[in-house]
CSV table of C-alpha atoms and ligand atoms in Angstrom, one decimal:
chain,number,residue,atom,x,y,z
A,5,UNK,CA,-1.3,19.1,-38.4
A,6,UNK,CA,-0.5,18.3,-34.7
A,7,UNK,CA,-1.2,21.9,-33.7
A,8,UNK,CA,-5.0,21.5,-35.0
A,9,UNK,CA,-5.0,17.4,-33.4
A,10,UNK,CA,-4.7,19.3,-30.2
A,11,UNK,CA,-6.7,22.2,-31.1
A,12,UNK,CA,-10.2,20.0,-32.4
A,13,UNK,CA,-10.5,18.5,-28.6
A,14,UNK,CA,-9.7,21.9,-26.6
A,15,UNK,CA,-12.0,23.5,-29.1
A,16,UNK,CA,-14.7,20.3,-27.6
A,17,UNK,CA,-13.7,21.0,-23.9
A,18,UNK,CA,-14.2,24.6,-23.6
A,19,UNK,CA,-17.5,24.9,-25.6
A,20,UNK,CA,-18.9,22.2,-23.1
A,21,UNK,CA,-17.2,24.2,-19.9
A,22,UNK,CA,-18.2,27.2,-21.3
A,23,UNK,CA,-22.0,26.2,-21.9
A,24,UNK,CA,-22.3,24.2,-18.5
A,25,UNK,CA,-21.1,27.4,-16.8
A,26,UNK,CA,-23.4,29.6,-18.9
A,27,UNK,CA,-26.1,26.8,-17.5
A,28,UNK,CA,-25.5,27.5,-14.0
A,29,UNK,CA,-24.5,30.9,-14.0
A,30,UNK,CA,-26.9,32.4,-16.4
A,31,UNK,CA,-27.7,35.0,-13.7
A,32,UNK,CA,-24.4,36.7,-13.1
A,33,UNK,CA,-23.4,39.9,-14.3
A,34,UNK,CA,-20.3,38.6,-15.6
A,35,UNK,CA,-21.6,36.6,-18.1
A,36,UNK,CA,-20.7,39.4,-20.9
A,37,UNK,CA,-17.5,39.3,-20.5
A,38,UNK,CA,-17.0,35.7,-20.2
A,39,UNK,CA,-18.5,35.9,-23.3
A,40,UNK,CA,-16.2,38.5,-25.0
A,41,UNK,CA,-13.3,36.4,-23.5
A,42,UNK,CA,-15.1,32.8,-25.2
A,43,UNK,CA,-15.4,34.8,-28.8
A,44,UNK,CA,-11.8,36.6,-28.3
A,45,UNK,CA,-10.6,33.3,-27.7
A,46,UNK,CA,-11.9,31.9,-30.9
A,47,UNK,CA,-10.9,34.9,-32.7
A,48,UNK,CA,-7.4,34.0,-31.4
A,49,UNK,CA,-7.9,30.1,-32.8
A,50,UNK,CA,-9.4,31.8,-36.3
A,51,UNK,CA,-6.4,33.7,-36.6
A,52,UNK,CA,-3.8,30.2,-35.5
A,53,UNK,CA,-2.7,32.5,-32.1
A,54,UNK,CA,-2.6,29.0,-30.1
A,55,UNK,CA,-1.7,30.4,-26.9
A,56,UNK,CA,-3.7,33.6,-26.5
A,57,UNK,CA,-6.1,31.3,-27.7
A,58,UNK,CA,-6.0,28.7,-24.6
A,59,UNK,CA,-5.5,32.0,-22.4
A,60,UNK,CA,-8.6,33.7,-23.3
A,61,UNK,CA,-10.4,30.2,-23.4
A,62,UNK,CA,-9.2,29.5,-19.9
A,63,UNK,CA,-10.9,32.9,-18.5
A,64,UNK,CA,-14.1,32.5,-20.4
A,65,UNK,CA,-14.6,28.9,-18.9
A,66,UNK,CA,-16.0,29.7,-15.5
A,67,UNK,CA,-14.6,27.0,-12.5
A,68,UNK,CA,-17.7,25.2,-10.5
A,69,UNK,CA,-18.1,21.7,-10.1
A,70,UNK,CA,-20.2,20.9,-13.9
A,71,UNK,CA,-16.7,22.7,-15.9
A,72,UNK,CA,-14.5,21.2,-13.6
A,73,UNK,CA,-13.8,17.5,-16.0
A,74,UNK,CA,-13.2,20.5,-18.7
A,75,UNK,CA,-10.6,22.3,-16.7
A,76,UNK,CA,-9.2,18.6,-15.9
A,77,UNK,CA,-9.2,17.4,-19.2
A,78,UNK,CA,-7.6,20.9,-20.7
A,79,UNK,CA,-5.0,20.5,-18.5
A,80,UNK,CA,-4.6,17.1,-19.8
A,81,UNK,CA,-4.3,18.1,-23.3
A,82,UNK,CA,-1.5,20.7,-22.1
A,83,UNK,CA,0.6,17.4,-20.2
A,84,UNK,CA,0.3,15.9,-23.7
A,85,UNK,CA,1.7,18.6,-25.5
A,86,UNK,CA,4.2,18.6,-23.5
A,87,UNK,CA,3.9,21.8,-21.9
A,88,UNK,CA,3.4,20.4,-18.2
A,89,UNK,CA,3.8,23.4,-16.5
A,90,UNK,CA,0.5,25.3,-17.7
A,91,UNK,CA,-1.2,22.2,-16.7
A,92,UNK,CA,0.6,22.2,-13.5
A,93,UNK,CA,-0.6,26.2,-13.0
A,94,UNK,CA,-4.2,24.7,-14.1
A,95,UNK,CA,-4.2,22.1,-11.2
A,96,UNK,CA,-2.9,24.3,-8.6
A,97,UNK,CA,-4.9,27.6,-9.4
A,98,UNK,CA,-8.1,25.2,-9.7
A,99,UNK,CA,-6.9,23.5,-5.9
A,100,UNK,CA,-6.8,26.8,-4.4
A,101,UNK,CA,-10.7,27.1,-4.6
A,102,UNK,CA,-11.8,26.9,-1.3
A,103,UNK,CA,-15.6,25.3,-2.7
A,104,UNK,CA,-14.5,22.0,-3.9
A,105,UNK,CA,-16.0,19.0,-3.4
A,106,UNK,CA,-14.0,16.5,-1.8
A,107,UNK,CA,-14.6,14.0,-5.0
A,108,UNK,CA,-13.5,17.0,-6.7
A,109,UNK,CA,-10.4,17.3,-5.1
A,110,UNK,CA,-9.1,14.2,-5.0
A,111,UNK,CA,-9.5,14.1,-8.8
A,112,UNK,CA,-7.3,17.6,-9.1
A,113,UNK,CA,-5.1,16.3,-7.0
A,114,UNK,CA,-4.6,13.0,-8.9
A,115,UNK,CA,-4.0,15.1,-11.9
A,116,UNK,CA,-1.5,17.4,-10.4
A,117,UNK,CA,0.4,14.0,-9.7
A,118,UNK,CA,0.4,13.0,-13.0
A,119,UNK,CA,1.8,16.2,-14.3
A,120,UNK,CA,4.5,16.3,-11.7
A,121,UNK,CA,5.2,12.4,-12.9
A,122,UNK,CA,5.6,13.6,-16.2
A,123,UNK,CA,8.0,16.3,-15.7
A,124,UNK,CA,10.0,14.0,-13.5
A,125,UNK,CA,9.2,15.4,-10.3
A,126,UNK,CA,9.0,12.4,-8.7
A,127,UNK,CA,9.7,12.5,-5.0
A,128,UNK,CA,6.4,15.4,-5.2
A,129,UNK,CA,4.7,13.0,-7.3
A,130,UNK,CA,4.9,10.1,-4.6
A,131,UNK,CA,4.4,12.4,-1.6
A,132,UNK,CA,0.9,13.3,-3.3
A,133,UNK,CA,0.1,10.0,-4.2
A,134,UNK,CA,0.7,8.9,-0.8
A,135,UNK,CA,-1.2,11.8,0.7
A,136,UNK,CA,-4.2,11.0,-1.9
A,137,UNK,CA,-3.9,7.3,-0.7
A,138,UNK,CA,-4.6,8.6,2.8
A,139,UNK,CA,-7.8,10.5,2.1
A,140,UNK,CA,-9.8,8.1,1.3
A,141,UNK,CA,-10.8,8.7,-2.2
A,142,UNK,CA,-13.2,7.0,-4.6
A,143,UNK,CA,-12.5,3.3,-6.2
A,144,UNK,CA,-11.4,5.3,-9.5
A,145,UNK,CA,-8.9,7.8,-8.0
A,146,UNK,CA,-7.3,5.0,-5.4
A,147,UNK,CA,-6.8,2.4,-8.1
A,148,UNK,CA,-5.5,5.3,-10.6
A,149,UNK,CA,-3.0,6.6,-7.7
A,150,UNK,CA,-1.6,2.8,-7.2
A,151,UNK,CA,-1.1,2.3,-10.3
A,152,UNK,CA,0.8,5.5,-11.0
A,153,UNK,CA,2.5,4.8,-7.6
A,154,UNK,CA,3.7,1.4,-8.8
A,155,UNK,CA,4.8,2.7,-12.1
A,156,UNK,CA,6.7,5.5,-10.4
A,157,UNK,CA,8.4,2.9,-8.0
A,158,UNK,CA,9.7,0.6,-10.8
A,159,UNK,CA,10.6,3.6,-12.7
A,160,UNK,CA,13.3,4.1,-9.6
A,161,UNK,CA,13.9,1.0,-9.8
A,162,UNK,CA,12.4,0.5,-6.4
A,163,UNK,CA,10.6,-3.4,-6.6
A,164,UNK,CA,9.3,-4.3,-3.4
A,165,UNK,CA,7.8,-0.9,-2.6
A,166,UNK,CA,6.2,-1.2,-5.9
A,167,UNK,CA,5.3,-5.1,-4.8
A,168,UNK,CA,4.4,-3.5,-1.4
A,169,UNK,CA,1.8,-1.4,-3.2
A,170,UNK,CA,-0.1,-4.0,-5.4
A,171,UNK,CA,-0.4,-6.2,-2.3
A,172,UNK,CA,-3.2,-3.7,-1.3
A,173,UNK,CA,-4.9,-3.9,-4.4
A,174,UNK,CA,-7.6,-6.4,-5.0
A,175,UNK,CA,-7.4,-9.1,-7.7
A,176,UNK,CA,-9.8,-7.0,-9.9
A,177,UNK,CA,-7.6,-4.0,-9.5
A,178,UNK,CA,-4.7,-5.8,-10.3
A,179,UNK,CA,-6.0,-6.6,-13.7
A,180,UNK,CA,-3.5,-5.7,-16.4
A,181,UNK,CA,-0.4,-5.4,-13.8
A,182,UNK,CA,0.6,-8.6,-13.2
A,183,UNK,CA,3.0,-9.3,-16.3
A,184,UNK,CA,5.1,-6.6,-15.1
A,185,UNK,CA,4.4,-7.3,-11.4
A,186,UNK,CA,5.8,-10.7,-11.9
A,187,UNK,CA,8.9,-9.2,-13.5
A,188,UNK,CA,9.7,-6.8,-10.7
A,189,UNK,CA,10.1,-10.1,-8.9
A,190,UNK,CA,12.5,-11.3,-11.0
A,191,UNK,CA,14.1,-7.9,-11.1
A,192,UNK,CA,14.7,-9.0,-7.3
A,193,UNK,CA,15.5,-12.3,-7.0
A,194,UNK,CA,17.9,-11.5,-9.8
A,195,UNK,CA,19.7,-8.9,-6.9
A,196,UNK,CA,19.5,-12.0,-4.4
A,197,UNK,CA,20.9,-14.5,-7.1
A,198,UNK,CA,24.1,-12.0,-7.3
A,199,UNK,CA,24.8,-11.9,-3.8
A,200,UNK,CA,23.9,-16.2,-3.8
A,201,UNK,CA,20.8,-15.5,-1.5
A,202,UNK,CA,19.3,-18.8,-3.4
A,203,UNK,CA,16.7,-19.2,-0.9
A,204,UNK,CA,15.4,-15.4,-0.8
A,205,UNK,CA,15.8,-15.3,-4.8
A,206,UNK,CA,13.5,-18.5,-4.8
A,207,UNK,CA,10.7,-17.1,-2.8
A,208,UNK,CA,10.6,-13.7,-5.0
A,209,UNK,CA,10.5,-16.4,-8.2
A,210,UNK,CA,7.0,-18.0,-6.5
A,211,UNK,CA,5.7,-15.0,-6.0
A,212,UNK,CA,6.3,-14.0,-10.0
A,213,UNK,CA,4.7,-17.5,-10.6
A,214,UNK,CA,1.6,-15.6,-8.4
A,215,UNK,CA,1.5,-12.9,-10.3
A,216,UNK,CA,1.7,-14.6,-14.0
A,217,UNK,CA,1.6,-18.6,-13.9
A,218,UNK,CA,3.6,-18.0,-17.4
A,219,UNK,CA,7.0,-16.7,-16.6
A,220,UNK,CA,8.9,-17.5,-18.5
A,221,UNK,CA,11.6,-15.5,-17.0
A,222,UNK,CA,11.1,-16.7,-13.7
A,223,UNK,CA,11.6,-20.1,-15.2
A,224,UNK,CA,14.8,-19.5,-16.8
A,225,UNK,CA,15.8,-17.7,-13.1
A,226,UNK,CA,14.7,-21.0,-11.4
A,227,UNK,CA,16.6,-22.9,-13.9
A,228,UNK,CA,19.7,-21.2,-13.2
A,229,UNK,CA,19.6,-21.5,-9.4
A,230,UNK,CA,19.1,-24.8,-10.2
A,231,UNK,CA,22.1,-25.4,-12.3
A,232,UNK,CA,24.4,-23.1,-9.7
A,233,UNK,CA,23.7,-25.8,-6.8
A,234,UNK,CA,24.0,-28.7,-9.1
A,235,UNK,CA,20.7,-29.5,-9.3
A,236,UNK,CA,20.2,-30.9,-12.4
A,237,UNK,CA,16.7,-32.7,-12.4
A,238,UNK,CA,15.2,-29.8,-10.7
A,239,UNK,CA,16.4,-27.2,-13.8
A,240,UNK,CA,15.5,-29.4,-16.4
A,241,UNK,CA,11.9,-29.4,-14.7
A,242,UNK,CA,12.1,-25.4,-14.7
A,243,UNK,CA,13.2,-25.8,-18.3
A,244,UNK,CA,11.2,-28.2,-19.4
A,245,UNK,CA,7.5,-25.6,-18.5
A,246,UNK,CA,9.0,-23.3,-21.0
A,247,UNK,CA,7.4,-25.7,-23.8
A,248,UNK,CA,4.0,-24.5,-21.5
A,249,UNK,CA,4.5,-21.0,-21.0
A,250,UNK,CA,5.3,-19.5,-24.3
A,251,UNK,CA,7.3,-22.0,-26.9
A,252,UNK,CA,8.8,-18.7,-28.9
A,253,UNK,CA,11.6,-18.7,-25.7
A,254,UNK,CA,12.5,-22.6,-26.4
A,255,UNK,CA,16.2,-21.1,-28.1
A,256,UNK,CA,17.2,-19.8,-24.6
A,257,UNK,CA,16.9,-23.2,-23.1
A,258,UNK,CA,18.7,-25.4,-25.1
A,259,UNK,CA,22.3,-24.6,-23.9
A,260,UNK,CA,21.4,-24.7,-20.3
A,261,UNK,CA,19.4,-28.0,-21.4
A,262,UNK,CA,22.4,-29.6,-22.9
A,263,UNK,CA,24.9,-29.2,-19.6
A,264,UNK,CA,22.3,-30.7,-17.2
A,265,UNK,CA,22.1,-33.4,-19.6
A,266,UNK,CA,25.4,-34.0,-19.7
A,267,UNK,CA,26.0,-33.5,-16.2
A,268,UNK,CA,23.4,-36.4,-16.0
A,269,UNK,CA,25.3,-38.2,-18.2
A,270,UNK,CA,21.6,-38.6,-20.6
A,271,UNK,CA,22.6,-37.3,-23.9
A,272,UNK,CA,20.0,-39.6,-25.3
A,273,UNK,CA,17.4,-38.2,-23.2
A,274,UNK,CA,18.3,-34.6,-24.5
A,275,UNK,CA,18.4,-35.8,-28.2
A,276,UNK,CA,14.5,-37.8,-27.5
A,277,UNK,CA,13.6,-34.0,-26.0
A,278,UNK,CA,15.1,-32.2,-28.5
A,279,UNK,CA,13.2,-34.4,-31.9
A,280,UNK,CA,9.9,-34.2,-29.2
A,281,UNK,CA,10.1,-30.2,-29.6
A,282,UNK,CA,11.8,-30.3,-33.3
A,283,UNK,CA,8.3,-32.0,-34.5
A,284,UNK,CA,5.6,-29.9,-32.2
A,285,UNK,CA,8.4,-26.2,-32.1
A,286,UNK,CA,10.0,-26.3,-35.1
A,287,UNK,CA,13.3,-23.6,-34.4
A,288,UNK,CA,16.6,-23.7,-35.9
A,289,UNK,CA,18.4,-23.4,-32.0
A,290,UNK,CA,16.2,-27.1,-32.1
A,291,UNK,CA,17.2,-28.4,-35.4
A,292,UNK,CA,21.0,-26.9,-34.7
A,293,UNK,CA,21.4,-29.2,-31.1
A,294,UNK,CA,20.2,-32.0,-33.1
A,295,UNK,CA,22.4,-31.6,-36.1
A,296,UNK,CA,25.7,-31.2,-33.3
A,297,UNK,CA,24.4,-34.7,-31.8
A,298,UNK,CA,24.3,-36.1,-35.2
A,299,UNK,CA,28.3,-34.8,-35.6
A,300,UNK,CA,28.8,-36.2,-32.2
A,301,UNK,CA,27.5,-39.8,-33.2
A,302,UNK,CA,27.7,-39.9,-36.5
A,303,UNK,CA,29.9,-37.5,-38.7
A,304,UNK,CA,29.8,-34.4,-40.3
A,305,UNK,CA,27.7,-36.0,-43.9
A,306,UNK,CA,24.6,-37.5,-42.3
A,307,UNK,CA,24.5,-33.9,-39.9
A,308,UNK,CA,24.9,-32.2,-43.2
A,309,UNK,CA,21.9,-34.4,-44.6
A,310,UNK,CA,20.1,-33.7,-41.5
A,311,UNK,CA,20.1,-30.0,-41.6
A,312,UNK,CA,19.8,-30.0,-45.6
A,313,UNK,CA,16.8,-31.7,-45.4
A,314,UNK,CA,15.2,-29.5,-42.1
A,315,UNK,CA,16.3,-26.5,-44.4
A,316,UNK,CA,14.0,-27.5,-47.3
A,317,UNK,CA,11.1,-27.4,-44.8
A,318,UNK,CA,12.2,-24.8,-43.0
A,319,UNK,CA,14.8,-22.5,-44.4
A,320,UNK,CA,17.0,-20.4,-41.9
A,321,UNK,CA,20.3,-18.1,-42.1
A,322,UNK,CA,21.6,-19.5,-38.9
A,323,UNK,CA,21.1,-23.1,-40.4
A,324,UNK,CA,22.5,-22.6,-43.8
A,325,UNK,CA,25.8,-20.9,-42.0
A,326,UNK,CA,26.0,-24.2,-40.1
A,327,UNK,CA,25.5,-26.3,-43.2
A,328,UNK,CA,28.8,-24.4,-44.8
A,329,UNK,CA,30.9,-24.4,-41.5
A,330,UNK,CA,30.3,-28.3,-41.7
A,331,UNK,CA,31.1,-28.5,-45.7
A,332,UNK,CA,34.2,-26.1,-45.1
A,333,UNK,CA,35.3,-28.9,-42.4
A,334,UNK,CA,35.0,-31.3,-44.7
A,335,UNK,CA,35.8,-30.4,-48.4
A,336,UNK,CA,38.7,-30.6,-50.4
A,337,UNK,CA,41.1,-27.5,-50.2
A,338,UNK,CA,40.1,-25.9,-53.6
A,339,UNK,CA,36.5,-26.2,-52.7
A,340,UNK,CA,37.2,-24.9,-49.0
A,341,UNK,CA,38.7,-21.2,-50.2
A,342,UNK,CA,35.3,-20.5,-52.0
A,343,UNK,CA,33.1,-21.9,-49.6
A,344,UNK,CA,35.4,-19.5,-47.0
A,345,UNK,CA,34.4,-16.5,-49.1
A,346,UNK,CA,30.6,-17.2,-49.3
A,347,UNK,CA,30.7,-18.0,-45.6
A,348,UNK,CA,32.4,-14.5,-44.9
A,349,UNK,CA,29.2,-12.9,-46.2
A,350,UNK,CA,26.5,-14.6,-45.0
A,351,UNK,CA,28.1,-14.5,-41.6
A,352,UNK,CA,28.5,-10.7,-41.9
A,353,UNK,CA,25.1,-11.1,-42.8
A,354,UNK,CA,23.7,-12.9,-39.8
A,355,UNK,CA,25.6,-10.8,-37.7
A,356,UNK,CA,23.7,-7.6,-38.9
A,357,UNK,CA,20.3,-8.9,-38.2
A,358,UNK,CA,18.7,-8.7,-34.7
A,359,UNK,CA,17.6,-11.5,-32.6
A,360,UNK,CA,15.3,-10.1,-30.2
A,361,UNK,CA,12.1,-8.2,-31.8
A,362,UNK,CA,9.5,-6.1,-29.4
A,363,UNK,CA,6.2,-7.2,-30.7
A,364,UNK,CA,4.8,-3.6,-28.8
A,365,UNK,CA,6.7,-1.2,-30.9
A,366,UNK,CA,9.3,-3.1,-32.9
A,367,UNK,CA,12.8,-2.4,-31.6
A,368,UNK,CA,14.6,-4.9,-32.8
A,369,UNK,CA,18.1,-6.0,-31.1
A,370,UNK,CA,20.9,-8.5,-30.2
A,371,UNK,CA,19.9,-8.8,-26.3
A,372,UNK,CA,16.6,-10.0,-24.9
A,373,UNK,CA,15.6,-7.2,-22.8
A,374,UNK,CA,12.5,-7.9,-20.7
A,375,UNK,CA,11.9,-4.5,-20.3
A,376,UNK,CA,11.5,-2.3,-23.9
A,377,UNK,CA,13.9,0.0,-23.7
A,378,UNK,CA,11.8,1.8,-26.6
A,379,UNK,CA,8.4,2.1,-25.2
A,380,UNK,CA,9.6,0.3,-21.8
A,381,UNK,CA,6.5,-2.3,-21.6
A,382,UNK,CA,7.4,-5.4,-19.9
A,383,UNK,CA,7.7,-9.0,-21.3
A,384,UNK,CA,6.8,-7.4,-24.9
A,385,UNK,CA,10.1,-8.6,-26.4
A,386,UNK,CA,10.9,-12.2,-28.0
A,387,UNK,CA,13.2,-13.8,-29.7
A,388,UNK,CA,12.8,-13.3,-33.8
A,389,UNK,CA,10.9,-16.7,-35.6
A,390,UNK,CA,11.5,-17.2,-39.7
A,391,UNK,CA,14.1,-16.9,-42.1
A,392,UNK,CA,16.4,-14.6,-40.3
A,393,UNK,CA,15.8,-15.7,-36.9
A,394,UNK,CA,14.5,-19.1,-35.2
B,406,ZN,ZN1,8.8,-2.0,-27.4
């Protein structure tokens, strides 16, 4: 089935090549056998012979500057197949024409980078990417050569040169890049933040806030900068914008919530915010800070009424495990030993589910990764909402 996905648009390319060539080249004596080559070629596809297929197609479609896109676009269809290196032998043997147009060029050339990118080539993907960059292509090719640039950069983990390269791109261009832009920021001021650069760290987390107003990453980041110099107000405020950004991430602020608060010594004030975001962002990591306040204050029964109740509205696993551990603390010994047992399960339970969900492509996992490390998009992964998660 695959084979004849890739053969339908081939099939498409070279009949176009083939009859734009025939157009222009109508004249030539060697039209016959570019013709022989065109119907051996779809002998070859008749009879499944993939390859001798492509090969005869290749020498039937004739190279001027009308089957050129058909050239490109074989090639392409190679890259995707995962054979890179005919597409490579494509690019080069199509660069080597001494009659191209300089449009032309640059296009081949921007392909040829691609293919090299693909097979992990990429100090010679970068060196051609930089040399395209230089000779002055069209809107289409210099934006498609940053933005393979950029890509290659973060793929080497190598931020600020990819920051370096979207500052020469306009706002138009940068359309679509800034989410991850805004993470390679983090990505650095997370480096400064291990060596306790505060300042430097804080100056990469502005310029994420330039790139997406919505960090929520760079929020947490400023939050914990915050909370390493003791600045308590000043990380709640960080904290606090979460509710703004995106309220799915609200479970990874209450703990650092809770310390400044206490630091503050303004429990209450935590407990208003908390039944503020309970009511408008329902999540058991909400519901649970409450329910500990309540033990705090008042005891294990009203806490256990508390989350009984919150359960009927919203039933969680994490919840009902807290509602047990607090009866286990609390019941007679007979009762205790079976609550134990049903405790053991549904905290095996809980353990086996994942926390963290990519809304992309669906891996699922214990560890908020901000990058997918399945289909590697940026800022595509959040914690997990419902009865197994939030
Ligand atoms: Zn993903």
């Amino acid at each position: 089935m695959d084979e004849y996905l890739f053969i339908i648009p081939l099939f498409a390319a070279v009949a176009i090549g083939w009859l734009l060539g025939r157009r222009q080249n109508n004249k030539q004596p060697s039209q016959n056998t570019l013709q022989q080559e065109y119907f051996r070629g779809l002998d070859f596809l008749l009879s499944e012979k993939t390859d001798e297929a492509i090969d005869s197609f290749i020498r039937a479609l004739e190279i001027n500057s009308d089957t050129i896109p058909a050239h490109i676009a074989l090639a392409k269809l190679f890259r995707k197949k995962g054979d890179v290196e005919r597409a490579i032998q494509i690019h080069q043997s199509l660069l080597a024409r001494s009659n191209l147009s300089h449009d032309d060029f640059m296009r081949i050339q921007m392909a040829l980078a691609r293919d090299y990118y693909a097979v992990g080539l990429l100090d010679r993907a970068e060196n051609l990417l930089i040399e395209i960059r230089s000779q002055r292509p069209d809107a289409d090719v210099r934006q498609n050569a940053a933005a393979l640039l950029i890509k290659l950069y973060a793929k080497e983990k190598e931020w600020q040169q990819a920051l370096d390269v979207a500052q020469q791109l306009s706002t138009l261009e940068l359309l679509g890049l800034d989410v991850e832009l805004s993470h390679y920021c983090c990505e650095l001021a997370e480096r400064y933040m291990a060596s306790q650069r505060y300042r430097h760290a804080m100056s990469k987390l502005n310029e994420a806030f330039s790139f997406d107003k919505n960090s929520v990453r760079a929020s947490l980041l400023l939050a914990d900068i915050a909370i390493k110099q003791a600045e308590w107000k000043k990380a709640i405020a960080a904290l606090k914008q979460i509710a703004q950004q995106d309220s799915a991430f609200l479970s990874e602020t209450i703990d650092r919530l809770k310390h400044c608060y206490l630091e503050l010594n303004q429990l209450s004030e935590f407990e208003r915010l908390m039944k503020q975001w309970l009511n408008k962002y329902p999540s058991t990591s909400i519901m649970l800070a409450l329910a500990d306040i309540i033990v705090e204050r008042q005891g294990a029964y009203p806490a256990g009424a508390f989350i009984t109740d919150q359960l009927k509205k919203r039933p969680s696993l994490k919840g009902f495990n807290q509602l047990i551990d607090l009866y286990i603390a609390h019941a007679a010994k007979g009762t205790n030993e079976s609550l134990m047992v049903l405790r053991g399960l549904t905290g095996q339970l809980e353990l086996s589910k994942p926390v963290y969900h990519c809304q992309r492509c669906g891996f699922s996992g214990k560890s908020l990764h901000w990058q997918c490390p399945s289909c590697q998009n940026w800022g595509t992964t959040k914690p997990i909402h419902g009865l197994e998660g939030e």
